[in-house]
Short mmCIF file of C-alpha atoms and ligand atoms in Angstrom, two decimals:
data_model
loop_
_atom_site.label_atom_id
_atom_site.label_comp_id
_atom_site.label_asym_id
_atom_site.label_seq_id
_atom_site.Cartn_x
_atom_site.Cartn_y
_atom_site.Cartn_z
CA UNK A 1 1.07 -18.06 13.57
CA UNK A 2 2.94 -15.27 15.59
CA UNK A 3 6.16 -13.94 14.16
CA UNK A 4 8.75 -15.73 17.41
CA UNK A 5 11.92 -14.38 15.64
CA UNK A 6 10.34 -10.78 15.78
CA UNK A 7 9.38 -11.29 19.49
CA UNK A 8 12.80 -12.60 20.38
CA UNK A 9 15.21 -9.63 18.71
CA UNK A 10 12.68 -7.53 20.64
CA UNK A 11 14.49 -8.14 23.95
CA UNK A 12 18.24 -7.82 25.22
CA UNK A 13 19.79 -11.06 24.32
CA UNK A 14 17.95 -11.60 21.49
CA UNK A 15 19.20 -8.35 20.22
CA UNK A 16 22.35 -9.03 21.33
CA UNK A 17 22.70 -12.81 19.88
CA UNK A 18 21.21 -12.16 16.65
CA UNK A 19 23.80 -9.24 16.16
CA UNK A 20 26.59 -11.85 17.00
CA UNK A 21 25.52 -14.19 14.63
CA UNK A 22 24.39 -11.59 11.64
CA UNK A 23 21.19 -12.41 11.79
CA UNK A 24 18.56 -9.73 10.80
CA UNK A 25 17.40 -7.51 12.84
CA UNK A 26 13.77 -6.22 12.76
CA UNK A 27 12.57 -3.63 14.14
CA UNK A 28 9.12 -2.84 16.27
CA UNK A 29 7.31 -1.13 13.58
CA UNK A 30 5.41 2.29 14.82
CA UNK A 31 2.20 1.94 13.76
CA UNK A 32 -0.99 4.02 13.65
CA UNK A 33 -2.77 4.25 16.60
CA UNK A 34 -5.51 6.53 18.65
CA UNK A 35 -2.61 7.10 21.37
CA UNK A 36 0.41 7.26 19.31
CA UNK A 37 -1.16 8.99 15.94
CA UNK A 38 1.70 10.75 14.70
CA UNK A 39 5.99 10.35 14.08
CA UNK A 40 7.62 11.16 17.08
CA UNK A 41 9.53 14.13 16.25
CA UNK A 42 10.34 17.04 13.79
CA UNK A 43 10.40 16.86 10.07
CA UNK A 44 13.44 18.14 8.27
CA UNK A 45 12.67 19.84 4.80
CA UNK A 46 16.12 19.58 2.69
CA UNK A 47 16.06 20.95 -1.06
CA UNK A 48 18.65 19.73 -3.88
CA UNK A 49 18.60 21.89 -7.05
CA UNK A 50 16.38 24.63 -7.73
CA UNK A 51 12.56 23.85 -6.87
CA UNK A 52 9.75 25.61 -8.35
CA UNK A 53 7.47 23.57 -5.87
CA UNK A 54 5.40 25.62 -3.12
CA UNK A 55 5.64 22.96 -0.41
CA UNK A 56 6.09 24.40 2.72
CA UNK A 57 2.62 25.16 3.23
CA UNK A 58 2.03 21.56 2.42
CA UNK A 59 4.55 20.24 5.04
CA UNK A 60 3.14 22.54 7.31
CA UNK A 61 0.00 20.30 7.06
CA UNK A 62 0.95 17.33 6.89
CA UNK A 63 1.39 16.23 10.46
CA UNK A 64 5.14 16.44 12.00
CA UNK A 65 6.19 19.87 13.18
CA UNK A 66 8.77 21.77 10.14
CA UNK A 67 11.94 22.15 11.86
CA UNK A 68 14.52 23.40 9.39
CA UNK A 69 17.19 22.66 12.67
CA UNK A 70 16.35 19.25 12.83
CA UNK A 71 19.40 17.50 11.42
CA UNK A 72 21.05 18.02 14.29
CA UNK A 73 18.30 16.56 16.70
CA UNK A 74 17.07 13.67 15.45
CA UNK A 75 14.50 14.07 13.11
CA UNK A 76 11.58 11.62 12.55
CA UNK A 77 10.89 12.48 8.41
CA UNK A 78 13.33 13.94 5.86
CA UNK A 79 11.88 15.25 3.03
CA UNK A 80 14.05 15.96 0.12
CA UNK A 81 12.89 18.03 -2.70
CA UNK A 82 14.50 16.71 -6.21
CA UNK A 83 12.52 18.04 -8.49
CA UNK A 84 14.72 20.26 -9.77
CA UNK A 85 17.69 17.95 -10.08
CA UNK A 86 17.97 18.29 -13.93
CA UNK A 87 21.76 16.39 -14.19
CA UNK A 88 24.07 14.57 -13.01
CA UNK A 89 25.94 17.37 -11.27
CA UNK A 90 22.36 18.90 -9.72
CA UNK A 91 22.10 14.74 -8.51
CA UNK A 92 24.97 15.43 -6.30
CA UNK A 93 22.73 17.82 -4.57
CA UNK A 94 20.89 14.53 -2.86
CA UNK A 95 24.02 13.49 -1.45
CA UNK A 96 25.02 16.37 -0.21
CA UNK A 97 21.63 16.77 1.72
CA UNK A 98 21.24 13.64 3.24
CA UNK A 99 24.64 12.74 4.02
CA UNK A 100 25.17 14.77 6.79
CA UNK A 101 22.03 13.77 8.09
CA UNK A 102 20.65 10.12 7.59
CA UNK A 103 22.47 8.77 10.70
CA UNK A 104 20.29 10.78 12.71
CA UNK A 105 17.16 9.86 11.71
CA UNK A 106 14.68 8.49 14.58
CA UNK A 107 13.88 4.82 14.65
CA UNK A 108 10.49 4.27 12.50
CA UNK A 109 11.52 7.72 10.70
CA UNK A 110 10.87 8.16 7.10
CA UNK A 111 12.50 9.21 4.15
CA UNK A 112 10.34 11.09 1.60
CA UNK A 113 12.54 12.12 -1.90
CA UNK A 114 10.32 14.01 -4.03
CA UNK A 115 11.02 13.75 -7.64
CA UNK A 116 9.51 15.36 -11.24
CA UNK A 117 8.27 13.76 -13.90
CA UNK A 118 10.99 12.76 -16.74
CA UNK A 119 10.99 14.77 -19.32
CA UNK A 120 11.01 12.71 -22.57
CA UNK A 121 12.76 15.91 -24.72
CA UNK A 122 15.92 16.04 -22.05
CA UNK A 123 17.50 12.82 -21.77
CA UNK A 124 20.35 14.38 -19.08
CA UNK A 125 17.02 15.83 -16.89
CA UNK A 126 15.64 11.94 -17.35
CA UNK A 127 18.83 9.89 -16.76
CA UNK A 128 19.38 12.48 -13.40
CA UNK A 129 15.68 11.80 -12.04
CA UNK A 130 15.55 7.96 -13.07
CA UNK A 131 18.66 8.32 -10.57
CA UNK A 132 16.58 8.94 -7.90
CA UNK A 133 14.88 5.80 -8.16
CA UNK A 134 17.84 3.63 -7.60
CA UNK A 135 18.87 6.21 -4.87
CA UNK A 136 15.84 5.41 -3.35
CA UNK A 137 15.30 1.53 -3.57
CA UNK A 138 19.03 1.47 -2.27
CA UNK A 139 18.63 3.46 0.79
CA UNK A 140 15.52 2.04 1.61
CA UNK A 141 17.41 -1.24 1.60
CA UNK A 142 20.27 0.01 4.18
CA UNK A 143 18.63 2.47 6.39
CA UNK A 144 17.42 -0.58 8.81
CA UNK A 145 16.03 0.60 12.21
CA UNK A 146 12.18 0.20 11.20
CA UNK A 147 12.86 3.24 8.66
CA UNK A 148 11.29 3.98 5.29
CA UNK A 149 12.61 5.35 2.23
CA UNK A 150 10.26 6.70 -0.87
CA UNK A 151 9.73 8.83 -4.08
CA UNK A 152 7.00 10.26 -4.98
CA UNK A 153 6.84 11.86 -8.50
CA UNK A 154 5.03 15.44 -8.71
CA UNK A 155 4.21 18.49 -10.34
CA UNK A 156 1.88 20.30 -7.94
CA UNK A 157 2.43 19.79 -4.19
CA UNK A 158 -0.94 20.68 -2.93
CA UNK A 159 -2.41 17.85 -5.12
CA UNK A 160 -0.06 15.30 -3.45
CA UNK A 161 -1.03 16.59 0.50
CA UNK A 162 -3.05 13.20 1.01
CA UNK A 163 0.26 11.21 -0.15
CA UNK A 164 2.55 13.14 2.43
CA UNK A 165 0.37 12.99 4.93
CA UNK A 166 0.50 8.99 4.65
CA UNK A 167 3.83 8.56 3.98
CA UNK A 168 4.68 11.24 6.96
CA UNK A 169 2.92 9.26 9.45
CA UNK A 170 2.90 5.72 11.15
CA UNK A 171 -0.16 4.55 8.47
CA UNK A 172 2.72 3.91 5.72
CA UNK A 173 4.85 1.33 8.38
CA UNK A 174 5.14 -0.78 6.33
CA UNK A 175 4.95 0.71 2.98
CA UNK A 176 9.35 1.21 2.03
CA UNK A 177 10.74 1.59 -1.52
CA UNK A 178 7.98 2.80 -3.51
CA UNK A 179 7.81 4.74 -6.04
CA UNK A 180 4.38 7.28 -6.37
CA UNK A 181 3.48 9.02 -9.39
CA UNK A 182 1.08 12.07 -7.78
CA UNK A 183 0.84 13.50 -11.43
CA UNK A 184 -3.53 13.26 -12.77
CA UNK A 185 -5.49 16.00 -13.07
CA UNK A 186 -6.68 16.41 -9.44
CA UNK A 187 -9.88 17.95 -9.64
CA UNK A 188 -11.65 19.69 -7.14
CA UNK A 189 -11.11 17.99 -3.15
CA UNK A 190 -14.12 18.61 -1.31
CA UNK A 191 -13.23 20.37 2.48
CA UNK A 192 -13.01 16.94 4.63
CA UNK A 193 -12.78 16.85 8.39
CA UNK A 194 -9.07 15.15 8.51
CA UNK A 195 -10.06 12.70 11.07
CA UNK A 196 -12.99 11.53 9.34
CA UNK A 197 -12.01 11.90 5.38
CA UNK A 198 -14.59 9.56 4.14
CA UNK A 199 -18.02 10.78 6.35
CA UNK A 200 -20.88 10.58 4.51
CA UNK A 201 -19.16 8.03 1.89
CA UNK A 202 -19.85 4.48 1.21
CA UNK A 203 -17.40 1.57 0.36
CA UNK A 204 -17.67 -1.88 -0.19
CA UNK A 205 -14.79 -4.48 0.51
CA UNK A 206 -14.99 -7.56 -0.81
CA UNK A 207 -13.56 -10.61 0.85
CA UNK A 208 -14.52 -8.25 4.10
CA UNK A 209 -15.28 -11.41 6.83
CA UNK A 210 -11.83 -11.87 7.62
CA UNK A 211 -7.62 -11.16 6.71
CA UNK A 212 -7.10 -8.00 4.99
CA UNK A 213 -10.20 -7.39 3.96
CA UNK A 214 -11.74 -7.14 7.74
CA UNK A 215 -8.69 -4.67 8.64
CA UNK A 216 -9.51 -2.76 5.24
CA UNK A 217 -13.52 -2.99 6.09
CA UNK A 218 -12.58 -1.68 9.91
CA UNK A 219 -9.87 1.09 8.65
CA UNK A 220 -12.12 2.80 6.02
CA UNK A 221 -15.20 2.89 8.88
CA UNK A 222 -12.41 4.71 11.02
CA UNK A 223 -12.38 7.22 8.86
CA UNK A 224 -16.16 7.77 8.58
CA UNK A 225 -17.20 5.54 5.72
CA UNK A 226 -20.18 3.37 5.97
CA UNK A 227 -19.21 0.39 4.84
CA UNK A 228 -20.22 -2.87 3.35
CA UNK A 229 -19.19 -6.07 4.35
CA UNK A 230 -19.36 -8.07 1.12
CA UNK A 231 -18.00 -12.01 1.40
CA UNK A 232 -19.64 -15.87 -0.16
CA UNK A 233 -22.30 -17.21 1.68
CA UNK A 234 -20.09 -19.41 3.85
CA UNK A 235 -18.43 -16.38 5.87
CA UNK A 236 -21.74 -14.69 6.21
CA UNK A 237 -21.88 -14.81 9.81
CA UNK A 238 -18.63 -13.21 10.35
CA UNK A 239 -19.71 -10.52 7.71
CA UNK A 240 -22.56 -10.04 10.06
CA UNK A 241 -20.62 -9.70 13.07
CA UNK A 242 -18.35 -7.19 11.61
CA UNK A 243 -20.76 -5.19 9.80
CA UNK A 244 -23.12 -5.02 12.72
CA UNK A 245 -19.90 -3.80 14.88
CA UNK A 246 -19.14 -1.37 12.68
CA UNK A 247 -22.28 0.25 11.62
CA UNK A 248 -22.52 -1.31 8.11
CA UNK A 249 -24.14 -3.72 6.43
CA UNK A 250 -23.04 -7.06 5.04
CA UNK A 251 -23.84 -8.40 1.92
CA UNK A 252 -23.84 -12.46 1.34
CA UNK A 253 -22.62 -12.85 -2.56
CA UNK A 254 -19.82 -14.67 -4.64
CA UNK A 255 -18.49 -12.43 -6.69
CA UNK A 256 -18.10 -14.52 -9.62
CA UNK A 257 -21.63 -14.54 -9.81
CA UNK A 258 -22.53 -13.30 -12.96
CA UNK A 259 -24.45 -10.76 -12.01
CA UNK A 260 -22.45 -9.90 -9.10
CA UNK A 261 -22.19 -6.31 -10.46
CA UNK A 262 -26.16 -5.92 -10.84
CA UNK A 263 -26.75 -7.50 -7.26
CA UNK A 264 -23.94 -5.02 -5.69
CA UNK A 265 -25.81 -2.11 -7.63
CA UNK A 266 -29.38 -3.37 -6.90
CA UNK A 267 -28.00 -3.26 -2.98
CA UNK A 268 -26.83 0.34 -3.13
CA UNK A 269 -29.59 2.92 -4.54
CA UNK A 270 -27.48 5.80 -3.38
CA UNK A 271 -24.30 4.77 -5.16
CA UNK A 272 -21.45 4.04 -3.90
CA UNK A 273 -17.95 6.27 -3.51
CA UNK A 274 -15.01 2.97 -2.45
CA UNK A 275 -15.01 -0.13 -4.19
CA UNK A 276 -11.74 -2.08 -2.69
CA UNK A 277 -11.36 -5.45 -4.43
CA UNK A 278 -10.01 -7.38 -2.27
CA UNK A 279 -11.65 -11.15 -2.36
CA UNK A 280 -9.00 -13.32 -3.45
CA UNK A 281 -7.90 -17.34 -3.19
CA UNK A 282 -4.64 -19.40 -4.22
CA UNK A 283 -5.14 -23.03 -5.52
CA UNK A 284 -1.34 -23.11 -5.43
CA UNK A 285 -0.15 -26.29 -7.78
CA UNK A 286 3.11 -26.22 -10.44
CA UNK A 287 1.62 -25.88 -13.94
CA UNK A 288 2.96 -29.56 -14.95
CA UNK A 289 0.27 -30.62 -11.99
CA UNK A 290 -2.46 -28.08 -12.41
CA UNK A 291 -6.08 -29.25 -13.46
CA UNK A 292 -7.81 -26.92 -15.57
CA UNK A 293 -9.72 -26.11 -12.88
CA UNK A 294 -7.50 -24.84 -10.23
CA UNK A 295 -6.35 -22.42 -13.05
CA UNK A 296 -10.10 -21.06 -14.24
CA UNK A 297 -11.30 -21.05 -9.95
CA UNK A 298 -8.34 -18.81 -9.21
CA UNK A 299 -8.46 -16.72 -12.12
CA UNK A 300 -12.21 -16.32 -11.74
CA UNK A 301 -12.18 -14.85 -8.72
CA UNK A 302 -8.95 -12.70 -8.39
CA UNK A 303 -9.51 -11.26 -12.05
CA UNK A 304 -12.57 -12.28 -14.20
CA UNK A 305 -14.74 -11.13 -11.03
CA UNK A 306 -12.62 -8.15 -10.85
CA UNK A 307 -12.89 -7.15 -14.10
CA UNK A 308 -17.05 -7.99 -14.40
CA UNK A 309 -18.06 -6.07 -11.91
CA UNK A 310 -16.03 -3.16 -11.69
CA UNK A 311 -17.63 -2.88 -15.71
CA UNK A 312 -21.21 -3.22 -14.28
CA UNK A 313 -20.67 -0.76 -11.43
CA UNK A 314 -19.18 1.66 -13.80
CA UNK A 315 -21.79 1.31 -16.48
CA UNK A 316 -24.64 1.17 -14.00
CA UNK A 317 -23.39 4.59 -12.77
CA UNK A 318 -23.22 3.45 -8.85
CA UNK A 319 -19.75 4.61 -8.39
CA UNK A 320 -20.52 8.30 -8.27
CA UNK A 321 -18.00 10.91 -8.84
CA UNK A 322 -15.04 11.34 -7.04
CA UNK A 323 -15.10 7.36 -6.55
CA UNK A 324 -11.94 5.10 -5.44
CA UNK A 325 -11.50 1.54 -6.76
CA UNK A 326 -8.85 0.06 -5.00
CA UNK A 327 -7.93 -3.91 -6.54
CA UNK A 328 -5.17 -5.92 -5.06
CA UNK A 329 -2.68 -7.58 -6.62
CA UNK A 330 0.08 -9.15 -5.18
CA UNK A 331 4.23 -9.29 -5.21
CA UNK A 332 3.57 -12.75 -6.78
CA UNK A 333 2.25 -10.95 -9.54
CA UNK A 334 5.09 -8.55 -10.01
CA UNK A 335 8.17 -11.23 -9.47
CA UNK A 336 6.65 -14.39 -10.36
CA UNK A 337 5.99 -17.37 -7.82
CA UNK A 338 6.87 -21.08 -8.39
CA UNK A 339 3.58 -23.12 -7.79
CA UNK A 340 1.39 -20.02 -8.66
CA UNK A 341 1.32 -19.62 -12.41
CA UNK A 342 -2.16 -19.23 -11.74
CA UNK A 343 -2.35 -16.86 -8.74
CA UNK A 344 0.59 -14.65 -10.47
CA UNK A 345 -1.57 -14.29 -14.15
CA UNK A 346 -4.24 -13.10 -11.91
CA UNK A 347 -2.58 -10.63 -9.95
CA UNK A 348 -0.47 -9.33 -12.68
CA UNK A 349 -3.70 -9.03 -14.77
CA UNK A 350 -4.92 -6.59 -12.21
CA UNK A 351 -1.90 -4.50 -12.95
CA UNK A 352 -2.97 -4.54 -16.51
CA UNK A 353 -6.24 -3.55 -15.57
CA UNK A 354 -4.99 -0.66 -13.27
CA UNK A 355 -2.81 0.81 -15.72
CA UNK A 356 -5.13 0.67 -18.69
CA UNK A 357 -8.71 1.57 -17.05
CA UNK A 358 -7.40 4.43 -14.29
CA UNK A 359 -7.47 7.06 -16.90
CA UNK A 360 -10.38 6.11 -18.81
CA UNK A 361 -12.17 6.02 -15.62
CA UNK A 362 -10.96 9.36 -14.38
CA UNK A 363 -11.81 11.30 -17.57
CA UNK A 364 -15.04 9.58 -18.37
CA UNK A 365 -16.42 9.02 -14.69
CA UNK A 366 -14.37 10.71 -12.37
CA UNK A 367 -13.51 7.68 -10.70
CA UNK A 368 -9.24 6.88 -9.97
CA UNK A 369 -8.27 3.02 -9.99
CA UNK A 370 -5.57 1.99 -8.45
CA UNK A 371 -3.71 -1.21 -6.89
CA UNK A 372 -1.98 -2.46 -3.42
CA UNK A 373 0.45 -5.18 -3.91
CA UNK A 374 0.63 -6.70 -0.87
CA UNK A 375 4.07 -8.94 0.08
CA UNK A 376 4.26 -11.17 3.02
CA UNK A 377 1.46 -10.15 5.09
CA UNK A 378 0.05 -12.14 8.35
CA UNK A 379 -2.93 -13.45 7.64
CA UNK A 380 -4.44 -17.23 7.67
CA UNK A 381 -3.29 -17.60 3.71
CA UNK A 382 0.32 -17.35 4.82
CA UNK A 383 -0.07 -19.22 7.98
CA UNK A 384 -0.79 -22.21 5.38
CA UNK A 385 2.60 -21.73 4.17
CA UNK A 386 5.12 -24.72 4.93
CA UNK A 387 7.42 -23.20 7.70
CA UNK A 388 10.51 -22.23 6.13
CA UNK A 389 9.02 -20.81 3.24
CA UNK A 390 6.95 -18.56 5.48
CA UNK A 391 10.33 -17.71 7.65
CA UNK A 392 12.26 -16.70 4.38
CA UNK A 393 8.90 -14.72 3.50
CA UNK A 394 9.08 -12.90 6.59
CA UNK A 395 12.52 -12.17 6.39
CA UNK A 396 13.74 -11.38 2.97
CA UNK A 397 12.27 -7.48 2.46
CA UNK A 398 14.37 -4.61 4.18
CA UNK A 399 11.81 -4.70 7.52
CA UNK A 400 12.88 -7.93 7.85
CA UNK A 401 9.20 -8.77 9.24
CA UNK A 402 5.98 -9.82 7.84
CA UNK A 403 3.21 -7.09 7.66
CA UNK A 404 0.19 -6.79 9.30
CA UNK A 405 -3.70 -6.45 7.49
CA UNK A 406 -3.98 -3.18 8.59
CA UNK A 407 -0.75 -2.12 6.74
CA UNK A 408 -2.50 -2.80 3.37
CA UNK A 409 -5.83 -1.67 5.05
CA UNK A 410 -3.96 2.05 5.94
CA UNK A 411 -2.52 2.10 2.34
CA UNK A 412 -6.04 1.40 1.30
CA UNK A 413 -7.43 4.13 3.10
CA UNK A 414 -4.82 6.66 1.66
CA UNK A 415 -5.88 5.66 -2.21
CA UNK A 416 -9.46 5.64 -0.97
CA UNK A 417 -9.15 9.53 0.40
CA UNK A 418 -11.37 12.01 -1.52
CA UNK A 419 -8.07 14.36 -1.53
CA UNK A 420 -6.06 11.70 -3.40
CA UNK A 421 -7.08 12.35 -6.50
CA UNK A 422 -4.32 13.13 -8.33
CA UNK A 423 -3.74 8.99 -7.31
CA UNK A 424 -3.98 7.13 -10.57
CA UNK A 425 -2.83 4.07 -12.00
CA UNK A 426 -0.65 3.17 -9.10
CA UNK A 427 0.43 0.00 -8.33
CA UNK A 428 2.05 0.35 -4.60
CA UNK A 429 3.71 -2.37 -2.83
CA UNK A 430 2.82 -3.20 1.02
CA UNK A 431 5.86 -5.36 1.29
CA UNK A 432 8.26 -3.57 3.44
CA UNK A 433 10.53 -3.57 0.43
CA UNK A 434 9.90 -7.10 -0.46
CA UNK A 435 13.44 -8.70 -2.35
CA UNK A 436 10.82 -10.42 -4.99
CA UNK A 437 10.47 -8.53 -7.71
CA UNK A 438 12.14 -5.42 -6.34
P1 NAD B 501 -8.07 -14.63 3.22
O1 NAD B 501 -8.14 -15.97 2.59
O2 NAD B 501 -7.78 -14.55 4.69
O3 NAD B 501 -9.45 -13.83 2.96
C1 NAD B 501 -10.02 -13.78 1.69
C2 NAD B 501 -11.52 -13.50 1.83
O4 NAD B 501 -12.07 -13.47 0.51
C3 NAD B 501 -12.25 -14.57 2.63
O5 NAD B 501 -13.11 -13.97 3.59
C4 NAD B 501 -13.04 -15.31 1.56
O6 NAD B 501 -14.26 -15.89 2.04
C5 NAD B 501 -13.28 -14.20 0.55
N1 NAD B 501 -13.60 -14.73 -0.78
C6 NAD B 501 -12.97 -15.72 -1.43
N2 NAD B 501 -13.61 -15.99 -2.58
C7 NAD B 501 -14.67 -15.15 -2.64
C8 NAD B 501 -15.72 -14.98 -3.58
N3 NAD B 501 -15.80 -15.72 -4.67
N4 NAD B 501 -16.65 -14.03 -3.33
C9 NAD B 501 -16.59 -13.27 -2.22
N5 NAD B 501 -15.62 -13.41 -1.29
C10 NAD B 501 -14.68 -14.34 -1.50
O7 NAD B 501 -7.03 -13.80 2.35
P2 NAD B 501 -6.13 -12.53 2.74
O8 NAD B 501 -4.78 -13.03 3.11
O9 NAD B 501 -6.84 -11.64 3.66
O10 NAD B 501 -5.98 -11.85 1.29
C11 NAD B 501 -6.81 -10.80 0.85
C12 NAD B 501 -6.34 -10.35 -0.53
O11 NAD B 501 -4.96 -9.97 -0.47
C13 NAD B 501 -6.42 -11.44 -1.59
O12 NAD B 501 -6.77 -10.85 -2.83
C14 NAD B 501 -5.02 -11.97 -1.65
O13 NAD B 501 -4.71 -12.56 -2.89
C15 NAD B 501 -4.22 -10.69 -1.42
N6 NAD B 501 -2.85 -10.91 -0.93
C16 NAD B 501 -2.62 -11.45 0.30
C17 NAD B 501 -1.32 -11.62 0.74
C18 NAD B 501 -0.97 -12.17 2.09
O14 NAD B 501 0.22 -12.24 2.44
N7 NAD B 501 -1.93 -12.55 2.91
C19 NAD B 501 -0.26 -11.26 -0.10
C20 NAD B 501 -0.53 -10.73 -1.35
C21 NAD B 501 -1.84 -10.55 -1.75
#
């Protein structure tokens, strides 16, 4: 169901009508692609308060070239280092860097605050950096012009070179308003050819035949993993087709088998480095109309499944060290969704499960868990949606557009990277700054 309203403020008098009337006005998102892989310009590096962080070498890496000049050209990423703002007078520090400068930043340009962790013994250095969250949601909210704003909390900046990297580039399009916590234990990051960070690893996507889990299943064999194309016997011809294309294998299984876990670990001798749960359905009903069974089927799959086999896979052993489990939850989960009491306990259940497993599962198996949330993303599950709910889906987040599988699939990739393993316990929206449960 293509996006007409996007298409239409894409040309002159579209632009020019919607405008008139105050109508938003979304933006062609740059995305990641083989001809246009990186932000069109310079990146500005701007400091508020004292910083203790060695980032330039990091920024040096990270893709855009460092222009400390670039204010006055128009820079495509601002990155503002916070971490030292400690008050409320050291705050004022962010608005004196980015004043002068936010008007000039490129179309598609991003916004990157970097913030420390709050200190629980200082309630001023707490009450200044919980500041910057607000500061951030809020900008992200005005900016407009396809533009991203973000935080992401640190202590070490060579630990959180994956995250910049993403957010610094056209993978995070659609990725605005977040807020990153880059702060386990990263442990050792094995040299990785950038293009390729996951050769010689294997993943499995579940749900892989079609939607998001396809795009995730396609992204994460882009960057060199072999992957498995896991989905219920019904799709198994389109797991074929896409494993076959690219390189993998599929495997034909519903994961609420009971021993889904065993079969996945019977499949994959070697082990296995990327587990992305991603299989998911919606039996949307309002509770005063819901059998039992639309509750337990939606519930089975999206968490029960979830939680079964990531338990066998980790007890088995067969996600080595150094593995990624990526689940997805969903922005129904976080704000709540009238007609999915069911679909929201799920997702929000894999936010419990995120937050209470990621570091058990780093200490005890070296393995980081973490979640995408996705929002309003274009796929045949929101194409079911009646039309003007889908419209004020697409709409009501600060892109003003829907997303696209390969947004979540790129964020995906990013958790999945062997150098993001200071990553853990995340829970990061896809949603382009989704107004539900901002
Ligand atoms: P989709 O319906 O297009 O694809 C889901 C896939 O999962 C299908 O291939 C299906 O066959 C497979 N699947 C379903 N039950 C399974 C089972 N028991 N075992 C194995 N595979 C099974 O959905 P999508 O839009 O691509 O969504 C993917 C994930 O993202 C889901 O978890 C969904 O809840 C989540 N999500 C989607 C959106 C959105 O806007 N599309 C928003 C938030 C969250």
């Amino acid at each position: 169901m293509p996006d007409r309203y996007l298409s239409f403020t894409g040309t002159a008098p579209g632009r020019f009508l919607t405008r008139r009337l105050g109508l938003p006005q979304p933006a062609a998102l740059h995305r990641w692609s083989p001809d246009r892989p990186a932000l069109d310009g310079p990146l500005l590096p701007l400091t508020a308060g004292p910083s203790a962080l060695d980032l330039a070498p990091v920024l040096a890496r990270t893709g855009p070239a460092v222009d400390p000049a670039a204010g006055a050209a128009r820079p495509a990423a601002v990155v503002l280092d916070a971490t030292g703002v400690r008050d409320v007078d050291t705050l004022a520090g962010v608005h004196a860097a980015l004043h002068p400068v936010v008007r000039s930043v490129a179309p598609s340009g991003r916004i990157v605050v970097l913030g420390a962790p709050l200190d629980p013994a200082d309630h001023h250095q707490s009450a200044a950096q919980q500041a910057l969250e607000g500061f951030t949601r809020s900008l992200g909210k005005e900016i407009g012009g396809g533009r991203t704003v973000n935080l992401v909390r640190l202590t070490d900046a060579g630990a959180a070179e994956s995250t910049l990297r993403f957010l610094l580039s056209p993978r995070s399009a659609y990725v605005s308003g977040q807020v990153i916590d880059v702060l386990a234990a990263a442990g050792p990051v094995p040299p990785a050819d950038p293009g390729r960070p996951l050769a010689g690893r294997t993943a499995l996507v579940t749900g892989a035949a079609r939607g998001i889990g396809a795009a995730v299943a396609e992204t994460l064999a882009r960057d060199g993993a072999r992957v498995v194309v896991l989905d219920v016997p019904q799709a198994a011809q389109d797991a074929r087709r896409l494993a076959d294309r690219l390189g993998g294998t599929a495997l034909t299984l519903d994961i609420t088998a009971a021993d889904a876990g065993e079969r996945i670990a019977a499949e994959l001798p070697g082990g296995l480095d990327v587990l992305v749960h991603n299989a998911g359905v919606t039996r949307d009903r309002r509770l005063v109309n819901m059998p039992a069974e639309r509750w337990s089927s939606v519930l089975d799959v999206n968490l029960a499944s979830v939680l079964r086999t990531t338990d066998a896979l980790l007890a088995e052993g067969t996600l080595r060290p150094g593995g990624r489990i990526v689940a997805t939850a969903s922005i129904a989960g976080l704000a709540g969704n009238a007609g999915q009491t069911n679909y929201g306990a799920s997702k929000a259940g894999i936010v419990g499960l995120v937050r209470s497993l990621a570091p058990r599962a780093l200490a005890e198996h070296g393995v980081t868990v973490n979640a995408v949330a996705p929002g309003f993303i274009e796929t045949r599950m929101t194409a079911a949606v009646p039309l003007f709910i889908r419209e004020a889906g697409r709409r009501m987040n600060s892109l003003a557009q829907g997303g696209l599988p390969v947004d979540v699939a790129e964020t995906t990739a990013w958790l999945a990277d062997p150098a993001s393993g200071a990553v853990n316990g995340q829970v990061v929206r896809v949603c382009g700054q989704s107004l539900l449960g901002a």
